[in-house]
Structures are given as C-alpha cells and as structure tokens.
Backbone as a ProteinNet text record, in pm:
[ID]
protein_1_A
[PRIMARY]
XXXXXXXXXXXXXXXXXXXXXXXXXXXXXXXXXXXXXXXXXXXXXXXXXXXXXXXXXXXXXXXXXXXXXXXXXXXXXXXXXXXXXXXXXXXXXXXXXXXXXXXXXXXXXXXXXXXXXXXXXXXXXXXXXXXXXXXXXXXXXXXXXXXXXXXXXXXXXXXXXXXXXXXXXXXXXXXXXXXXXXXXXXXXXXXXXXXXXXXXXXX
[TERTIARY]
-216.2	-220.9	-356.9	-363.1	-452.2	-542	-385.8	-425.4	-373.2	-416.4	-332.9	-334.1	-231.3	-198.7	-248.4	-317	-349.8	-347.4	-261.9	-210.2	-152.4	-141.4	-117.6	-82.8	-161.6	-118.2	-202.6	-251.1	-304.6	-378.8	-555.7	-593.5	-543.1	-479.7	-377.6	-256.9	-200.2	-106.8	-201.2	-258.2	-332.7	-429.1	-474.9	-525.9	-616.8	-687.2	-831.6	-899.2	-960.4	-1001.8	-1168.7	-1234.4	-1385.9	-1376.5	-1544.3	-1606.6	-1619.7	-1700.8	-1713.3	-1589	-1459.8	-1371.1	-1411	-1411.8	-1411.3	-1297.9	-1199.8	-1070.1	-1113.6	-1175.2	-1225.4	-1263.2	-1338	-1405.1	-1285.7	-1211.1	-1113.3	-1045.3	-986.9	-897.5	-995.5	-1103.5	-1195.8	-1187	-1208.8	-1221.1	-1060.4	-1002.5	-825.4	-827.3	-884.5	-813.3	-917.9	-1011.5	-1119.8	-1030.9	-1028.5	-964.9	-838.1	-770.9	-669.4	-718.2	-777.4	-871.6	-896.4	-1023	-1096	-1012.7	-922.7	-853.3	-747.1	-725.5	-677.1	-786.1	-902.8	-1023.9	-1061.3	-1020.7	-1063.6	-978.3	-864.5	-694.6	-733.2	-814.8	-846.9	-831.1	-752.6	-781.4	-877.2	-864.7	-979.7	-971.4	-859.1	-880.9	-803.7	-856.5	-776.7	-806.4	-642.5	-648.6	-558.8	-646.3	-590.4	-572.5	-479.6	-482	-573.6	-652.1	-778.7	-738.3	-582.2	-573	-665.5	-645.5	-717.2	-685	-756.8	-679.4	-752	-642.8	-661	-653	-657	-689.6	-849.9	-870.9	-1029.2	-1095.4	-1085.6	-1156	-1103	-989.4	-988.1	-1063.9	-1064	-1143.4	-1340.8	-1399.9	-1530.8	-1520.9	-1389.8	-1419.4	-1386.1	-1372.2	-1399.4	-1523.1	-1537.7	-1687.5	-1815.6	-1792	-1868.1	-1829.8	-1671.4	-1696.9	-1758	-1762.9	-1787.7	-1923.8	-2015	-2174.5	-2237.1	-2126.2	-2133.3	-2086.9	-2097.3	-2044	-1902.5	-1830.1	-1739.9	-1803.9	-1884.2	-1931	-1824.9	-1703.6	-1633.4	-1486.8	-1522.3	-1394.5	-1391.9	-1306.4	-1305.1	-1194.4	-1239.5	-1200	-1143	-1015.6	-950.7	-929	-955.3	-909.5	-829.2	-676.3	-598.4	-504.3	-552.8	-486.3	-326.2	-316.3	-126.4	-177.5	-283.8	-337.9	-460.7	-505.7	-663.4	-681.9	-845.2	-914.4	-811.1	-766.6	-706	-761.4	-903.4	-974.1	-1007	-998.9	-1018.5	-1019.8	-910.6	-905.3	-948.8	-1011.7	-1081	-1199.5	-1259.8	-1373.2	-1526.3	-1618.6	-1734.2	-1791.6	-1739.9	-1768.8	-1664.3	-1561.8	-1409	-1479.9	-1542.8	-1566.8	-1661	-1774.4	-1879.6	-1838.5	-1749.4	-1702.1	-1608.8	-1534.6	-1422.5	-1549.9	-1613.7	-1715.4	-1815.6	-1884.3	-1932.3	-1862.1	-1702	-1635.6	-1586.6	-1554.2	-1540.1	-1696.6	-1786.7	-1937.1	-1899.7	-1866.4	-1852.2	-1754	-1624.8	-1542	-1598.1	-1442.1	-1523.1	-1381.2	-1312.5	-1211.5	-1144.5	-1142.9	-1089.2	-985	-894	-820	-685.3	-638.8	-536.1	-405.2	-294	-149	-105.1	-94.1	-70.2	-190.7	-184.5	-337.1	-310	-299.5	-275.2	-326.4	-380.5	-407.7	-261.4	-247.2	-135.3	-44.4	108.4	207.9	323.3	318.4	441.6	449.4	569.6	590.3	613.4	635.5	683.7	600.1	473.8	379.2	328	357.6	317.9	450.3	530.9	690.6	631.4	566.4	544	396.7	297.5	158.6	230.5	331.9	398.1	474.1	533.9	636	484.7	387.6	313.5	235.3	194	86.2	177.5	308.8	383.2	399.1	439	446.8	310.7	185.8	83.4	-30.6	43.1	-16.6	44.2	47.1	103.7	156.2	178.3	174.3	121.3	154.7	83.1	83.3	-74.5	-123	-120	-34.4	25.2	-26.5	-83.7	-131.8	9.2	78.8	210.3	279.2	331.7	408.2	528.4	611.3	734.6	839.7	754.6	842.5	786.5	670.9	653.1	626.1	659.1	740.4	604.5	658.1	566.2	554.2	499.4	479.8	507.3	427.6	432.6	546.6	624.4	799.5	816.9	817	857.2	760.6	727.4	644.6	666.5	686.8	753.1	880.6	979.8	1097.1	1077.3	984.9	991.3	937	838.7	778.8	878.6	1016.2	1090	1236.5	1254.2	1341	1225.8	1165.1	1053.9	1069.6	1013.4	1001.2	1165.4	1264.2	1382.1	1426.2	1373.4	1345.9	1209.7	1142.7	1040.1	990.5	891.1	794.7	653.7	667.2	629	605.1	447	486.2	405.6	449.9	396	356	211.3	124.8	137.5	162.9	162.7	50	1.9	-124.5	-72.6	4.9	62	-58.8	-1.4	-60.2	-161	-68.1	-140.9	-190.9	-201.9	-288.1	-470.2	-419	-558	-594.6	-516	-594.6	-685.9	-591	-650.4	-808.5	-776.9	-931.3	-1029.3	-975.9	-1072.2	-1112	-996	-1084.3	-1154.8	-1136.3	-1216.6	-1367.7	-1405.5	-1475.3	-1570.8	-1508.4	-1558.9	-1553.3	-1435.4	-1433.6	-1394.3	-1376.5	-1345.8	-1172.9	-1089.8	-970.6	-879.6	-787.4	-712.6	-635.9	-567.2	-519.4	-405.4	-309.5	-183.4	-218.3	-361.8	-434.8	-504.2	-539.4	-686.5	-587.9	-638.9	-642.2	-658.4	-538.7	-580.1	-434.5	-345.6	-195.7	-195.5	-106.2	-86	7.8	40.3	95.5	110.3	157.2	201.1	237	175.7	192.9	308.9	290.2	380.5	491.3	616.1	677	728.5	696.5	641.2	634.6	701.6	632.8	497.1	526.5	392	241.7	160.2	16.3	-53.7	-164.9	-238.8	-334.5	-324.7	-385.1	-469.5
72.4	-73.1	-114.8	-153.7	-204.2	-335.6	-478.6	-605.3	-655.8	-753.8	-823	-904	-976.4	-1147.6	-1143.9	-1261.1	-1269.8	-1426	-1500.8	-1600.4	-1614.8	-1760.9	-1762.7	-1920.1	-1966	-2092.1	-2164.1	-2275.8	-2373	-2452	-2467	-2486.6	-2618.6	-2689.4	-2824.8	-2737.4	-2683.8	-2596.6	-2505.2	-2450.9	-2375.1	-2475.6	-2590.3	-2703.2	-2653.8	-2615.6	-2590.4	-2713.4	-2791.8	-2925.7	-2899.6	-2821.9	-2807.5	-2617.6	-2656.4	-2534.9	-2433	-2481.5	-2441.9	-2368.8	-2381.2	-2356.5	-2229.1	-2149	-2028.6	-1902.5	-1996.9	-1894.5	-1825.1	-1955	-1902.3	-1756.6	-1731.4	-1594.6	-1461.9	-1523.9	-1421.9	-1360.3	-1467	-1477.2	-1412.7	-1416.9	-1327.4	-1194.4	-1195.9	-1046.2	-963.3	-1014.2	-945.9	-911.9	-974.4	-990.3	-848.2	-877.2	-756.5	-587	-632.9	-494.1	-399.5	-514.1	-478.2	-458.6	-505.1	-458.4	-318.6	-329	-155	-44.6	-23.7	99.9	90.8	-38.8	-35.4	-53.5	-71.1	0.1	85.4	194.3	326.2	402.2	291.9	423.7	311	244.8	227.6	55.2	19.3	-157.4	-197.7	-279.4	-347.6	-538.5	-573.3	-721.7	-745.4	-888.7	-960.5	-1125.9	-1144.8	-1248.5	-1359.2	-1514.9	-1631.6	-1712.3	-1851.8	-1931.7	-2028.7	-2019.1	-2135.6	-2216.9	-2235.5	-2314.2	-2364	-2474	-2469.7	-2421.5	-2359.7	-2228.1	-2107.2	-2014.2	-1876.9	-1845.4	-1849.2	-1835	-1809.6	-1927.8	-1962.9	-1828	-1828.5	-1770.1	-1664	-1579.2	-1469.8	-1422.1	-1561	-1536.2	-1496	-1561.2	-1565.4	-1375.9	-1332.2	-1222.8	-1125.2	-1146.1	-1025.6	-1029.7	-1149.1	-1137.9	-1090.3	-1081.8	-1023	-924.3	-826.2	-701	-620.8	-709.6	-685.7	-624.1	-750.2	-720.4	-618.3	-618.9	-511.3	-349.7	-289	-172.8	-191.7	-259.1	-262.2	-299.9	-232.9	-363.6	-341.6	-254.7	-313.4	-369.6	-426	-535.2	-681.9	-738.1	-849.5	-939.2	-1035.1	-1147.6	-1247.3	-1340.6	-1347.2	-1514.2	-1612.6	-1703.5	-1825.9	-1847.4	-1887	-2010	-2078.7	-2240.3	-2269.1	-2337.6	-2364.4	-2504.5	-2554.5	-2635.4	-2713.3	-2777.2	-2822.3	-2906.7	-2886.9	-2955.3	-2990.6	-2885.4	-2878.7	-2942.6	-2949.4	-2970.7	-3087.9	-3208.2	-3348.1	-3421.8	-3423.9	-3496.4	-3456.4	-3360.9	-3286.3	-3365.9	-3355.8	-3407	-3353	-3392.4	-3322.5	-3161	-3206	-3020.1	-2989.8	-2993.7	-2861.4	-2830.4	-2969.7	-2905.4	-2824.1	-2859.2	-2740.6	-2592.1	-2562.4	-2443.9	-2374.7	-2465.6	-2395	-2375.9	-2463.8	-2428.6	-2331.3	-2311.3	-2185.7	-2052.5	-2024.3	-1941.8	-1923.1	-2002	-2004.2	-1961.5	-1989	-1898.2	-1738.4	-1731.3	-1573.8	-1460.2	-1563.9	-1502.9	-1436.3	-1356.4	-1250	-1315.9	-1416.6	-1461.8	-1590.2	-1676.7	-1829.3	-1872.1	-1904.4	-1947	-2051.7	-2135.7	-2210.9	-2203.5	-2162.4	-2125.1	-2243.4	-2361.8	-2486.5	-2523.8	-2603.3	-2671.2	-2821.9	-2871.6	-3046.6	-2991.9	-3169.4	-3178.5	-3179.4	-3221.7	-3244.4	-3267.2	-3260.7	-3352.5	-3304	-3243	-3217.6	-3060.5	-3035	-2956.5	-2829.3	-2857.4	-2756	-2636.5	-2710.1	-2651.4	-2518.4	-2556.3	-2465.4	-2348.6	-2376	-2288.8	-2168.4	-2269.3	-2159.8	-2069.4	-2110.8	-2097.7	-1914.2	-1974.4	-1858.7	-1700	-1798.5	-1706.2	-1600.3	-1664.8	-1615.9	-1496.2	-1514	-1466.1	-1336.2	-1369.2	-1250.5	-1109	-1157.6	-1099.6	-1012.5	-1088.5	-1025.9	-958.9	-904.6	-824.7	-720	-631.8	-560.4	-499.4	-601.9	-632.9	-740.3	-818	-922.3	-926.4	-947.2	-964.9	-1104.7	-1138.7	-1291.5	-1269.1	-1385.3	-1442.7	-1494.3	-1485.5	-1554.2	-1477	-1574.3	-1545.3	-1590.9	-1461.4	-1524.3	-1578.4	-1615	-1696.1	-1822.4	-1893.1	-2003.7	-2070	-1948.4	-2072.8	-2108.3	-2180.1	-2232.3	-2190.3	-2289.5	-2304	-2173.6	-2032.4	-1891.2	-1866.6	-1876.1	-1843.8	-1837.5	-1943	-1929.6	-1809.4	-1790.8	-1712.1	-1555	-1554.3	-1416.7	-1434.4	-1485.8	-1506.7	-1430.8	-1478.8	-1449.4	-1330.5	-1248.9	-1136.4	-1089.2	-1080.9	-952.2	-962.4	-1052.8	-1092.2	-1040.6	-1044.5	-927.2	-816.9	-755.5	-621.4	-548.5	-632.6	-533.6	-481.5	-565.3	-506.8	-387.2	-425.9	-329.7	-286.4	-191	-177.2	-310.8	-375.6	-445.7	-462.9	-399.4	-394.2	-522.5	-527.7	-711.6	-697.9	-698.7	-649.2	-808.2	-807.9	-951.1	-969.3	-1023.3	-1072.1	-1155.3	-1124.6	-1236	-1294	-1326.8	-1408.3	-1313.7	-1202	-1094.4	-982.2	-1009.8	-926.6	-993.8	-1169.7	-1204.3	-1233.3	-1208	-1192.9	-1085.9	-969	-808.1	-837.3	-892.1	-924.8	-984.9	-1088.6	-1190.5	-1102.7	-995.2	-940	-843	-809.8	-698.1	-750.9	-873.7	-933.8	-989.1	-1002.3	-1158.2	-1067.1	-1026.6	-974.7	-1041.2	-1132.2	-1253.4	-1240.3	-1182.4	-1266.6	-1106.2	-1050.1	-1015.3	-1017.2	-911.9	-941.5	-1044.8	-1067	-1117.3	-1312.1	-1303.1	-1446.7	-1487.2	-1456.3	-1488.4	-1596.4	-1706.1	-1831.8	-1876.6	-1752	-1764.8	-1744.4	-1772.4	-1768.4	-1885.5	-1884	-1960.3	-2099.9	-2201.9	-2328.9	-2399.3	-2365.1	-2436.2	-2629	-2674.3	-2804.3	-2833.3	-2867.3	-2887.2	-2777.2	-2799.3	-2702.8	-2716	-2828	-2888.2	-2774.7	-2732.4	-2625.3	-2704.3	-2859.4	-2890.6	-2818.4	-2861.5	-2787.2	-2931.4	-2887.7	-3062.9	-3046.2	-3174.6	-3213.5	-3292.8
-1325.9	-1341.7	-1397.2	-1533.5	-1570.3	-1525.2	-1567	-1495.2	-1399.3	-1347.5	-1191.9	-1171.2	-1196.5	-1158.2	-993.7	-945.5	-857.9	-825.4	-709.1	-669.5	-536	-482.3	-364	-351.7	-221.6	-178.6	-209.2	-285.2	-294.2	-146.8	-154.4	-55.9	24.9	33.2	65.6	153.3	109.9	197.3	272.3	286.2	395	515.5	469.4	557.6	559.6	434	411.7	320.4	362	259.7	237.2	310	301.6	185.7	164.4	79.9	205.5	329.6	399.5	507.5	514.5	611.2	602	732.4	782.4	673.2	666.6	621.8	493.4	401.7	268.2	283.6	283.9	351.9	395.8	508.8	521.3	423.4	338.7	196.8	107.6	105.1	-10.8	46.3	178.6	190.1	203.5	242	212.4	109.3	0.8	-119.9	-214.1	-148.2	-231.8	-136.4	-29.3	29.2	-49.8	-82	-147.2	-303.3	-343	-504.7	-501.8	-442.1	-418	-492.7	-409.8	-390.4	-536.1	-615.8	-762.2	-812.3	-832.9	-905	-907.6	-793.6	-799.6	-892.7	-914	-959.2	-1104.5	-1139.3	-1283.9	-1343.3	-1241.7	-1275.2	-1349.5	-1431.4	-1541.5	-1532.5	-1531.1	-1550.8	-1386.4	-1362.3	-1283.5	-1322.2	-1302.5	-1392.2	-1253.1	-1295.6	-1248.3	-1310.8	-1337.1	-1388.9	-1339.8	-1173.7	-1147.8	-1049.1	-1012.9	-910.3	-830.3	-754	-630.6	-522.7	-455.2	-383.5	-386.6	-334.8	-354.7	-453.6	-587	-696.4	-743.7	-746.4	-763.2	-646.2	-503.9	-393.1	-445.7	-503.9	-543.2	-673.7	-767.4	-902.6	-845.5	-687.1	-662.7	-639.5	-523.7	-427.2	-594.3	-702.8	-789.9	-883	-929.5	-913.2	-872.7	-715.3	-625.8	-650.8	-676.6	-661	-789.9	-879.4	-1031.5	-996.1	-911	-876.3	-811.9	-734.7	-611	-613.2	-731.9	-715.1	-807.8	-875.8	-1005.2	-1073.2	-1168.2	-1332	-1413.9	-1413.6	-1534.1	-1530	-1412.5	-1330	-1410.5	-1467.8	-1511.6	-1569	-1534.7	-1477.3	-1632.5	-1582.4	-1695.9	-1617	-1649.5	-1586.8	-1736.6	-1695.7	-1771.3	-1734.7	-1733.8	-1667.3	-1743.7	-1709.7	-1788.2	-1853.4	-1883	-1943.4	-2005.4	-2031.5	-2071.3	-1967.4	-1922.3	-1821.3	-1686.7	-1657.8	-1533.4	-1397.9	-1399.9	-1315.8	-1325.7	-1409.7	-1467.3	-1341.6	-1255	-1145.6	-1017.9	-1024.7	-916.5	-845.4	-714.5	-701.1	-779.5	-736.3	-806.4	-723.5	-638.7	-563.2	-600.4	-618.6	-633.1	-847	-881.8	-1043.4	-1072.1	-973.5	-965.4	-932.1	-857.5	-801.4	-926.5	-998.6	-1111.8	-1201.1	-1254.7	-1366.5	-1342.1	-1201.3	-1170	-1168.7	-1184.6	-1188.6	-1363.8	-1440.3	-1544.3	-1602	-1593.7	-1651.6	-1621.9	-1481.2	-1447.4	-1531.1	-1601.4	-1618.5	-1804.6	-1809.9	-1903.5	-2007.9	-2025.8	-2062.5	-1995.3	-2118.4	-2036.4	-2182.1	-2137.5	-2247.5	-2232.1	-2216.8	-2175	-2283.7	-2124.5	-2168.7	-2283	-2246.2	-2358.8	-2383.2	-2528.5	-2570.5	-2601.7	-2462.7	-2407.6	-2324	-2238.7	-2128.7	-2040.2	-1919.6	-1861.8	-1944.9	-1918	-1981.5	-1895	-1760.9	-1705.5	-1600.5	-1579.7	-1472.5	-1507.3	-1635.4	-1757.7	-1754.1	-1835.4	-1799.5	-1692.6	-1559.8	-1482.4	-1484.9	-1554.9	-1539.5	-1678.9	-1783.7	-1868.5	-1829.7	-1790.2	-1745	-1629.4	-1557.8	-1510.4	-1577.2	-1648.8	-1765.4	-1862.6	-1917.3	-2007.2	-1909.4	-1782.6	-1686	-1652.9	-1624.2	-1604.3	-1680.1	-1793.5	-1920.5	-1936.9	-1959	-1976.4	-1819.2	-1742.7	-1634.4	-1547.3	-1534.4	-1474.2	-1361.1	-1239	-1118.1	-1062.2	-923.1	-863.8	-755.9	-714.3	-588	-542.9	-398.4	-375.1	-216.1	-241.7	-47.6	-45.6	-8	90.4	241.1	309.2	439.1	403.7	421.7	412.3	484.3	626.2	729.5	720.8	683.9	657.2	508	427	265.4	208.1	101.2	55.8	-97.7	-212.7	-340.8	-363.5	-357.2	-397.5	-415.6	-300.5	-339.5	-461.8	-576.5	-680.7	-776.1	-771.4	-842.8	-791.6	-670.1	-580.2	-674.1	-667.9	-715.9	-864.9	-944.5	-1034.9	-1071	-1021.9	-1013.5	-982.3	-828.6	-816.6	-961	-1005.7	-1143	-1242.4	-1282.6	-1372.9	-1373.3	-1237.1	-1178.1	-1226.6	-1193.1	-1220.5	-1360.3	-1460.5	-1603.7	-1616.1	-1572.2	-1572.7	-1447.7	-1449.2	-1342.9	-1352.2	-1222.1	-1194.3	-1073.5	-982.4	-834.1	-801.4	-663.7	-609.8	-468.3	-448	-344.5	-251.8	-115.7	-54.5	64.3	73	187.1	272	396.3	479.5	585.6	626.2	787.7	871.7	904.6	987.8	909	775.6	695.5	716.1	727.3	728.8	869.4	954.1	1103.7	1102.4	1036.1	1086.3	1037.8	896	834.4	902.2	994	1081.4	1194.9	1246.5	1399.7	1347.1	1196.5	1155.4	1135.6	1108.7	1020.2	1158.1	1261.4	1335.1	1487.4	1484.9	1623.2	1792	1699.3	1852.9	1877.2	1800.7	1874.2	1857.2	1912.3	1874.5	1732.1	1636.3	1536.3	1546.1	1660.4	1666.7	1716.4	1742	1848.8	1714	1631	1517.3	1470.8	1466.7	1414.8	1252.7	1163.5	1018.9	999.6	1045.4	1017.1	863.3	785.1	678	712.3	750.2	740.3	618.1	520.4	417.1	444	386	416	302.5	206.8	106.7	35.6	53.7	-24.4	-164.7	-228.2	-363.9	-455.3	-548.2	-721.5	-788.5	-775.1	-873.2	-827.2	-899.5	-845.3	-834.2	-766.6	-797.9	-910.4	-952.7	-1088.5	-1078.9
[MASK]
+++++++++++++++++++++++++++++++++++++++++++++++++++++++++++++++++++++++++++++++++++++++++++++++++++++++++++++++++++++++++++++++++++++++++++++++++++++++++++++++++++++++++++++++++++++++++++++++++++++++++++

C-alpha cells in the first residue's frame, strides 16, 4: 500500500468543540499507531480531504511522524472544494492553514467554492479511486457520517483490492489507558457519540 485515505467523524459528532479537548491527542495517537507498521511495509502518501475533524488531527499526527523518524511520509490534503474553510472560526483557520504549509500536496476535487452536497459525493468518488486502502475512525454501533464512506470503500474493495483499517471506540480507550493510565480500557471516557447522522460536512 502505497497511499491512504484517512477519515472519520467530524469534530461536532465526537463533542469535541475545543483545540484543547483531551481526545484530540488520543485520535492522533491511534491513528499514528496504526501508520507505523504501513510505513515500515512502504507507505508513502496519506491523504485527507481537511475536514474538521479527524482528518485535519490525522493530517497533524503524520506530520509529526514525517518529523519524527518518517521523512518520506507525505501528506496529500484534497478538499471536495475551494476555501472550504471560509466559514470556519479564526482558530479552526489557523490550524487548516498551519497543516496545508506542512503538506507536500494540496489540490481541490472541484474548482468552485461551495455549490452543494454533490460535491462531497464526488470529493469521495475521486479520493477512492486514487488511494489504496482506508484508514476510518468509526464505531459501528453508534453510526454516524463515516458510514457512508465505509459503504463505499467495502463497494470499491469488491472490484478491487481495497483494505479498510477501522479505529473504534475501544481502539481509542486502549490508547487512553495506554497513554494516561487512569481508567481501565472498557471505563476510559473516549467512546465516540456521534451527534449528527447528517452526510453534509460543515461549511
């Protein structure tokens, strides 16, 4: 596996609204755990479209691993549109534009700003096509936006090889008692709650 779609839940469905929430962190480090070991077997790109979300926190935790012992890990960030981030606050724009400097490739699926829902259906269709597996934060007892995109990765996968790595709930506990040490894996307080079960993204 060369590249790797990498996606999840949008920080609004996880009931993460701060830079600061604890979870951030967890979600970086799951997500590098599961990297490693496809950088060792030869991974080169990992690619997001930027969401807000686990996207972005996955676009920071490869970064870091780029710094840290991968220099030729890199990073592909590909929006399903122009200035995606327009309506963002001024900290969520500082954080995409500090990640977009990092990246080694930025390029947008349509060339409009907004114009629809469409959009994120093709932003999907194109990301698929061009990567070779996907790594997805989702739980699949509490739902949520990813579904569709799971959906569409295992309808991919059956034309081709296409494998689809998942980060549930108690993937990111294990991370938290690994990390923190306070709670049991099954007690750690990083389960996923999807608030919205909505396809749009926020804009």
């Amino acid at each position: 596996m060369k590249k790797i779609l990498i996606t999840g839940y949008r920080a609004s469905e996880l009931g993460i609204f701060s830079l600061k929430h604890a979870g951030i962190g967890i979600i970086k480090k799951a997500i590098q755990r599961r990297l490693i070991p496809l950088l060792e077997e030869g991974l080169e790109w990992v690619v997001v479209s930027g969401q807000w979300g686990v996207e972005l926190w996955a676009a920071e935790a490869s970064l870091e691993l780029k710094k840290t012992g991968y220099p030729h890990l890199q990073l592909a960030v590909i929006p399903p549109f122009l200035e995606q981030e327009e309506k963002w606050g001024d900290d969520k724009k500082a954080y995409y534009a500090n990640v977009l400097r990092g990246a080694d490739y930025v390029n947008s699926v349509t060339k409009t700003k907004y114009d629809g829902p469409w959009q994120f259906k093709e932003r999907d269709k194109f990301l698929l096509r061009n990567t070779d597996g996907l790594l997805l934060v989702y739980d699949e007892e509490t739902g949520g936006s990813p579904r569709y995109i799971k959906q569409q990765a295992e309808h991919f996968g059956e034309r081709q090889t296409y494998p689809l790595i998942v980060i549930n709930s108690f993937d990111l506990a294990s991370v938290a008692e690994d990390e923190q040490g306070e709670l049991p894996a099954a007690e750690a307080d990083y389960d996923l709650y999807p608030a919205d079960p909505g396809y749009d993204d926020e804009i």
